[in-house]
């Protein structure tokens, strides 16, 4: 009797666990419940050195089918009472025509535009992010993320980092070297995240701006998992010069340092606008963004997906899917009209780490794939379209997409 009862007991226990597992809601939504969300994480307004009202900037992105946007003004959050003289606002314009204030009133109506006279000058109040959320946010459709561009430096070298989903501003932490400046600001963000219980994502901005951050800096500051592989500002030296590597090559140098020398996880790359000008001008919006695959449109879900590398950077190329099964990296590109595509699969081989960022294969078509040979430290992909970028930040620019490094986990301690 005991021999009969024991198997029945075990079967009942397994059956109960299976039923319980089936009824419990999934902790992480399965892939078929996730979707791609388009967003920009680097944007400026009149709260710092942008040249339009935050309402107008948000409307620009929402009207062009972005799913989320981070306003990331320099060393400030969009909070508190802030007034600007209308004449100072107008000085930031880069083109003639209707004034910035007139455009603002025409879009939102005079009743929402608060003005006053002070010392004989007309002033306009900048609306806060919390005031703007009810007018723009819609669950599942559009999300605003509070952010700050922590604008720091070491000597004359700029070190800028964007902190997303902040509960309060971060004062630039400074330091005795570029790497220490990065680490100190990243540490401040990590401490704030722990203290608040609110996920915060920090990415390094435009490393070649002012030639501020080197590939070696990027490689050794392991506290930083994210950086801008493409920034739409024309003055960030995306292609490098005779003495400095271009930003995409910096990515490979840094990741080779991390994986070969330090046995540490690689950097993930973002594309952003860094937009400042909304009335014409060189630093205009719409040049670069990220596509994040997440189960929900909220800051926590987006940050969790990005930390898992479940996103890609784009300046125009859109993907239907990205898959890596441990042996093969495969893409499905969302073809448009008569555009053609060429994909470079790029990485570094473990036997030749000095040759960082070589092209393993170049594959034409909409469904490129690369099968690992076994000696790669990692493989990533850059997709380039035949279509010229409609709003280029450098000469000869074409639409592209940058896919995160894969195949590196066995190299990490």
Coordinates of C-alpha atoms in Angstrom, one line a residue:
X1 CA 0.0 0.0 0.0
X2 CA 2.8 2.4 0.8
X3 CA 4.4 1.7 -2.6
X4 CA 1.1 2.6 -4.4
X5 CA 0.5 5.7 -2.3
X6 CA 4.0 7.3 -2.8
X7 CA 3.8 7.6 -6.6
X8 CA 0.3 9.0 -6.3
X9 CA 1.5 11.5 -3.8
X10 CA 4.3 12.6 -6.1
X11 CA 2.0 12.8 -9.1
X12 CA -0.5 14.9 -7.1
X13 CA 2.3 17.3 -6.0
X14 CA 3.6 17.8 -9.5
X15 CA 0.1 18.3 -10.9
X16 CA -0.6 20.9 -8.2
X17 CA 2.6 22.8 -9.0
X18 CA 1.8 22.7 -12.8
X19 CA -1.7 24.0 -12.2
X20 CA -0.4 26.8 -9.9
X21 CA 2.3 27.7 -12.4
X22 CA -0.3 27.9 -15.2
X23 CA -2.6 30.1 -13.2
X24 CA 0.0 32.6 -11.9
X25 CA 0.6 35.7 -14.1
X26 CA 3.9 35.7 -15.9
X27 CA 6.6 37.7 -14.1
X28 CA 8.1 38.7 -17.4
X29 CA 5.7 39.0 -20.3
X30 CA 6.7 36.5 -23.1
X31 CA 8.2 37.8 -26.3
X32 CA 4.9 37.7 -28.2
X33 CA 3.4 40.2 -25.8
X34 CA 6.2 42.7 -26.3
X35 CA 6.4 45.2 -29.1
X36 CA 8.8 47.8 -30.4
X37 CA 8.6 51.3 -28.9
X38 CA 10.3 54.3 -30.6
X39 CA 11.8 57.0 -28.5
X40 CA 14.4 59.8 -28.2
X41 CA 16.4 60.2 -24.9
X42 CA 18.4 63.4 -25.7
X43 CA 16.3 66.5 -26.3
X44 CA 16.7 70.2 -25.3
X45 CA 14.2 73.0 -24.8
X46 CA 14.1 76.5 -23.4
X47 CA 14.7 75.1 -20.0
X48 CA 18.4 75.1 -21.0
X49 CA 19.8 75.8 -24.5
X50 CA 17.0 74.7 -26.8
X51 CA 15.1 77.3 -28.8
X52 CA 11.5 76.3 -28.3
X53 CA 9.0 75.8 -25.5
X54 CA 8.8 72.3 -24.0
X55 CA 5.2 72.0 -25.1
X56 CA 6.2 72.6 -28.7
X57 CA 9.1 70.1 -28.6
X58 CA 6.9 67.4 -27.1
X59 CA 4.2 68.0 -29.7
X60 CA 6.8 67.7 -32.5
X61 CA 7.8 64.1 -31.4
X62 CA 4.3 63.0 -30.5
X63 CA 2.9 64.1 -33.9
X64 CA 5.6 62.1 -35.6
X65 CA 4.7 58.8 -34.0
X66 CA 7.3 58.6 -31.3
X67 CA 6.2 56.5 -28.3
X68 CA 8.3 58.1 -25.7
X69 CA 10.5 61.1 -25.2
X70 CA 13.0 62.3 -22.6
X71 CA 13.5 66.1 -22.1
X72 CA 17.1 66.2 -21.0
X73 CA 18.1 69.8 -20.4
X74 CA 21.5 70.7 -19.0
X75 CA 21.8 70.3 -15.2
X76 CA 18.1 70.9 -14.7
X77 CA 14.8 69.2 -14.5
X78 CA 11.7 70.8 -15.9
X79 CA 10.4 71.8 -12.4
X80 CA 9.7 74.9 -10.5
X81 CA 8.8 78.4 -11.6
X82 CA 10.8 79.7 -14.6
X83 CA 10.2 82.9 -16.6
X84 CA 12.0 84.0 -19.7
X85 CA 12.0 87.4 -21.5
X86 CA 10.4 87.1 -24.8
X87 CA 13.3 89.0 -26.5
X88 CA 15.7 86.4 -25.1
X89 CA 13.6 83.6 -26.5
X90 CA 13.5 85.2 -29.9
X91 CA 17.3 85.6 -29.9
X92 CA 17.7 81.9 -30.0
X93 CA 15.8 81.7 -33.3
X94 CA 17.9 80.6 -36.3
X95 CA 15.4 81.7 -38.9
X96 CA 13.1 84.6 -39.8
X97 CA 9.3 84.6 -39.8
X98 CA 6.7 84.2 -37.1
X99 CA 8.0 84.7 -33.6
X100 CA 8.5 81.7 -31.3
X101 CA 5.8 83.1 -28.9
X102 CA 3.4 83.6 -31.8
X103 CA 3.9 80.0 -33.0
X104 CA 3.4 78.9 -29.4
X105 CA 0.1 80.8 -29.0
X106 CA -1.1 79.6 -32.4
X107 CA -0.6 76.0 -31.4
X108 CA -1.9 75.9 -27.9
X109 CA -4.1 79.0 -27.5
X110 CA -3.5 82.2 -25.5
X111 CA -5.3 80.8 -22.5
X112 CA -2.5 78.2 -21.9
X113 CA 0.3 80.6 -22.5
X114 CA 1.1 82.6 -19.3
X115 CA 2.8 85.9 -19.7
X116 CA 3.6 89.0 -17.6
X117 CA 5.3 92.3 -17.8
X118 CA 8.3 92.8 -15.6
X119 CA 10.7 95.8 -15.7
X120 CA 9.1 96.8 -18.9
X121 CA 9.7 93.5 -20.7
X122 CA 7.3 90.8 -21.7
X123 CA 8.1 87.5 -20.0
X124 CA 6.7 84.0 -20.6
X125 CA 6.5 81.2 -18.1
X126 CA 7.9 77.8 -19.0
X127 CA 5.5 75.0 -18.1
X128 CA 6.8 72.1 -16.0
X129 CA 6.8 68.5 -17.0
X130 CA 4.1 67.6 -14.5
X131 CA 1.9 70.3 -16.0
X132 CA 2.5 68.9 -19.5
X133 CA 1.9 65.2 -18.8
X134 CA -1.9 65.4 -18.8
X135 CA -1.9 67.2 -22.1
X136 CA 0.4 64.7 -23.9
X137 CA 0.6 61.4 -22.2
X138 CA -1.7 58.5 -23.0
X139 CA -1.3 55.0 -21.6
X140 CA 0.2 52.7 -24.1
X141 CA 0.6 55.4 -26.7
X142 CA 2.9 58.2 -25.5
X143 CA 5.2 58.6 -22.5
X144 CA 7.3 61.4 -21.1
X145 CA 10.4 60.5 -19.1
X146 CA 12.0 63.0 -16.8
X147 CA 15.7 63.3 -17.6
X148 CA 18.8 65.5 -17.2
X149 CA 22.0 66.0 -19.2
X150 CA 24.6 66.0 -16.5
X151 CA 27.0 68.5 -18.0
X152 CA 30.4 67.9 -16.4
X153 CA 34.0 68.2 -17.5
X154 CA 37.6 67.4 -16.6
X155 CA 39.7 70.4 -17.4
X156 CA 38.6 71.5 -20.9
X157 CA 37.3 68.1 -21.9
X158 CA 33.5 67.8 -21.8
X159 CA 31.9 64.8 -20.1
X160 CA 28.2 64.7 -20.5
X161 CA 25.8 61.9 -19.4
X162 CA 22.1 61.6 -19.8
X163 CA 20.2 60.3 -16.7
X164 CA 16.7 59.0 -17.4
X165 CA 13.8 58.6 -15.1
X166 CA 15.2 60.8 -12.3
X167 CA 13.3 61.5 -9.1
X168 CA 15.5 64.6 -8.5
X169 CA 18.4 66.3 -10.3
X170 CA 22.0 65.2 -10.1
X171 CA 24.6 67.9 -9.5
X172 CA 27.7 67.4 -11.6
X173 CA 30.1 65.4 -9.4
X174 CA 33.4 66.4 -11.1
X175 CA 36.6 64.4 -10.6
X176 CA 40.4 64.3 -11.2
X177 CA 40.2 62.6 -14.6
X178 CA 37.7 61.9 -17.3
X179 CA 37.1 58.4 -16.0
X180 CA 36.7 59.6 -12.4
X181 CA 34.1 62.2 -13.6
X182 CA 32.2 59.5 -15.3
X183 CA 32.4 57.2 -12.3
X184 CA 31.4 59.8 -9.8
X185 CA 28.3 60.8 -11.7
X186 CA 27.4 57.1 -12.4
X187 CA 27.8 56.4 -8.6
X188 CA 25.5 59.3 -7.8
X189 CA 22.9 57.9 -10.1
X190 CA 23.2 54.4 -8.7
X191 CA 22.9 55.7 -5.1
X192 CA 19.8 57.7 -6.1
X193 CA 18.3 54.6 -7.7
X194 CA 18.9 52.6 -4.6
X195 CA 17.5 55.3 -2.3
X196 CA 14.4 56.0 -4.3
X197 CA 13.6 52.5 -5.6
X198 CA 13.1 54.0 -9.1
X199 CA 15.1 52.6 -12.0
X200 CA 17.5 55.1 -13.5
X201 CA 19.4 54.6 -16.8
X202 CA 22.5 56.7 -17.6
X203 CA 24.1 56.8 -21.0
X204 CA 27.3 58.7 -22.0
X205 CA 26.7 61.3 -24.6
X206 CA 28.7 62.2 -27.8
X207 CA 32.2 60.9 -26.7
X208 CA 33.9 62.8 -29.6
X209 CA 32.3 66.1 -28.7
X210 CA 35.3 68.3 -27.9
X211 CA 37.3 65.0 -28.1
X212 CA 36.2 64.6 -24.4
X213 CA 36.0 60.9 -23.9
X214 CA 38.3 58.3 -25.5
X215 CA 37.6 54.7 -26.5
X216 CA 39.9 53.7 -23.6
X217 CA 37.8 55.7 -21.2
X218 CA 34.7 53.9 -22.5
X219 CA 36.4 50.6 -22.2
X220 CA 37.5 50.9 -18.6
X221 CA 34.6 52.6 -16.9
X222 CA 32.6 49.4 -16.5
X223 CA 29.9 51.2 -14.4
X224 CA 28.7 52.6 -17.7
X225 CA 26.8 50.1 -19.9
X226 CA 25.4 52.6 -22.5
X227 CA 26.7 55.3 -24.8
X228 CA 25.6 57.2 -27.9
X229 CA 26.9 55.4 -31.0
X230 CA 25.1 58.0 -33.1
X231 CA 24.2 61.6 -32.0
X232 CA 22.5 63.9 -34.5
X233 CA 24.3 67.0 -33.5
X234 CA 26.6 68.1 -36.4
X235 CA 29.4 69.1 -34.1
X236 CA 30.1 65.8 -32.3
X237 CA 32.7 64.4 -34.8
X238 CA 30.8 61.2 -35.5
X239 CA 33.3 60.2 -38.2
X240 CA 36.4 61.2 -36.2
X241 CA 39.4 62.7 -38.0
X242 CA 43.0 61.8 -38.8
X243 CA 43.9 61.6 -35.2
X244 CA 40.7 60.3 -33.6
X245 CA 38.6 57.2 -34.2
X246 CA 35.0 57.6 -35.4
X247 CA 32.4 56.8 -32.8
X248 CA 31.4 53.5 -34.2
X249 CA 35.0 52.3 -34.2
X250 CA 35.3 53.6 -30.6
X251 CA 32.5 51.2 -29.8
X252 CA 34.6 48.2 -31.0
X253 CA 37.8 49.3 -29.3
X254 CA 35.9 49.8 -26.0
X255 CA 34.2 46.5 -26.3
X256 CA 37.4 44.7 -27.1
X257 CA 39.0 46.2 -24.0
X258 CA 36.0 45.1 -21.9
X259 CA 35.8 41.5 -23.2
X260 CA 39.4 40.6 -23.9
X261 CA 41.2 42.5 -21.1
X262 CA 38.6 42.8 -18.4
X263 CA 36.2 39.9 -19.1
X264 CA 33.4 42.4 -18.6
X265 CA 30.1 42.9 -20.4
X266 CA 30.2 45.2 -23.5
X267 CA 28.7 48.6 -24.1
X268 CA 25.3 49.0 -25.7
X269 CA 24.8 51.7 -28.3
X270 CA 22.0 54.3 -28.5
X271 CA 21.1 56.8 -31.3
X272 CA 19.7 60.2 -30.3
X273 CA 18.8 63.6 -31.7
X274 CA 20.5 65.9 -29.2
X275 CA 18.0 68.4 -30.7
X276 CA 18.2 72.1 -29.9
X277 CA 16.7 73.9 -32.9
X278 CA 13.1 73.7 -33.9
X279 CA 12.8 76.7 -36.3
X280 CA 15.4 75.7 -38.8
X281 CA 19.1 75.5 -37.8
X282 CA 21.8 72.8 -37.7
X283 CA 20.8 70.9 -34.6
X284 CA 17.3 69.8 -35.6
X285 CA 15.1 66.8 -34.4
X286 CA 14.3 63.5 -36.1
X287 CA 17.8 62.3 -36.9
X288 CA 18.3 59.4 -34.5
X289 CA 16.3 57.3 -32.0
X290 CA 16.1 54.0 -30.3
X291 CA 13.6 51.1 -30.7
X292 CA 13.0 49.2 -27.5
X293 CA 11.2 45.9 -27.4
X294 CA 9.2 45.9 -24.1
X295 CA 6.0 44.4 -22.8
X296 CA 4.6 47.9 -21.7
X297 CA 5.2 51.5 -22.4
X298 CA 6.4 52.7 -19.0
X299 CA 9.8 53.8 -17.8
X300 CA 10.5 50.7 -15.7
X301 CA 9.7 48.3 -18.5
X302 CA 11.7 50.3 -21.0
X303 CA 14.8 50.5 -18.8
X304 CA 14.6 46.8 -17.9
X305 CA 14.5 45.9 -21.6
X306 CA 17.4 48.2 -22.4
X307 CA 19.5 46.7 -19.6
X308 CA 18.9 43.3 -21.2
X309 CA 20.1 44.7 -24.5
X310 CA 16.6 44.3 -26.1
X311 CA 16.8 47.4 -28.2
X312 CA 18.6 48.8 -31.3
X313 CA 19.7 52.3 -32.5
X314 CA 18.5 53.8 -35.7
X315 CA 18.8 56.8 -38.0
X316 CA 16.1 55.6 -40.3
X317 CA 16.3 51.8 -40.8
X318 CA 13.6 49.8 -39.0
X319 CA 13.8 46.1 -38.1
X320 CA 11.0 43.6 -37.7
X321 CA 13.0 41.2 -35.6
X322 CA 16.5 40.5 -34.1
X323 CA 17.3 37.0 -33.0
X324 CA 20.4 35.4 -31.5
X325 CA 20.1 31.7 -30.7
X326 CA 23.6 31.3 -29.3
X327 CA 25.1 30.4 -32.6
X328 CA 23.5 32.7 -35.2
X329 CA 22.6 36.4 -35.3
X330 CA 19.8 37.0 -37.7
X331 CA 17.8 40.1 -38.6
X332 CA 14.6 40.8 -40.5
X333 CA 14.6 44.3 -42.0
X334 CA 11.3 46.1 -42.6
X335 CA 11.8 46.9 -46.3
X336 CA 10.3 50.1 -47.7
X337 CA 9.6 50.9 -51.3
X338 CA 12.7 50.4 -53.4
X339 CA 15.3 50.7 -50.6
X340 CA 18.0 48.1 -50.5
X341 CA 20.1 47.1 -47.5
X342 CA 23.6 45.9 -46.7
X343 CA 24.5 44.6 -43.3
X344 CA 28.0 44.4 -41.9
X345 CA 28.5 41.9 -39.1
X346 CA 31.4 43.3 -37.0
X347 CA 33.4 42.2 -34.1
X348 CA 36.8 41.2 -32.7
X349 CA 38.4 37.7 -32.8
X350 CA 39.9 36.4 -29.6
X351 CA 43.1 35.5 -31.3
X352 CA 43.7 39.0 -32.7
X353 CA 42.4 41.6 -30.2
X354 CA 44.5 44.4 -31.7
X355 CA 42.4 44.2 -34.8
X356 CA 39.3 45.5 -33.0
X357 CA 36.1 45.8 -35.0
X358 CA 36.8 43.9 -38.2
X359 CA 34.0 43.1 -40.6
X360 CA 33.3 39.3 -40.4
X361 CA 30.8 39.4 -43.3
X362 CA 28.8 41.8 -45.4
X363 CA 25.4 40.5 -46.4
X364 CA 22.9 42.2 -48.8
X365 CA 19.2 41.9 -48.5
X366 CA 16.4 42.1 -46.0
X367 CA 17.2 38.9 -43.9
X368 CA 20.9 38.9 -43.2
X369 CA 22.4 36.4 -40.8
X370 CA 25.8 35.5 -39.4
X371 CA 26.8 32.2 -37.9
X372 CA 29.4 32.3 -35.1
X373 CA 32.8 30.6 -35.9
X374 CA 33.7 30.2 -32.2
X375 CA 36.6 32.6 -31.9
X376 CA 34.6 35.9 -31.8
X377 CA 34.7 38.0 -28.6
X378 CA 31.3 39.3 -29.8
X379 CA 29.4 40.1 -33.0
X380 CA 27.3 43.1 -33.7
X381 CA 25.7 44.5 -36.9
X382 CA 25.4 47.7 -38.7
X383 CA 22.6 47.9 -41.4
X384 CA 23.0 50.6 -44.0
X385 CA 20.2 51.6 -46.4
X386 CA 20.6 52.8 -50.0
X387 CA 18.5 55.8 -49.0
X388 CA 20.2 59.0 -48.1
X389 CA 19.3 60.4 -44.7
X390 CA 16.6 63.1 -45.2
X391 CA 18.2 65.4 -42.6
X392 CA 21.9 64.5 -42.5
X393 CA 24.2 65.5 -39.7
X394 CA 27.3 64.7 -41.8
X395 CA 28.2 64.6 -45.5
X396 CA 27.1 61.5 -47.4
X397 CA 25.0 60.1 -44.5
X398 CA 22.6 57.3 -45.2
X399 CA 20.0 55.8 -43.0
X400 CA 21.3 53.1 -40.7
X401 CA 20.6 50.8 -37.8
X402 CA 23.0 49.5 -35.1
X403 CA 22.4 46.2 -33.4
X404 CA 23.8 45.4 -30.0
X405 CA 26.7 43.0 -29.4
X406 CA 25.8 39.3 -29.1
X407 CA 27.7 36.1 -28.4
X408 CA 29.8 37.5 -25.6
X409 CA 28.4 36.0 -22.5
X410 CA 30.9 33.1 -22.3
X411 CA 33.7 35.7 -22.3
X412 CA 32.5 37.4 -19.1
X413 CA 33.7 36.3 -15.6

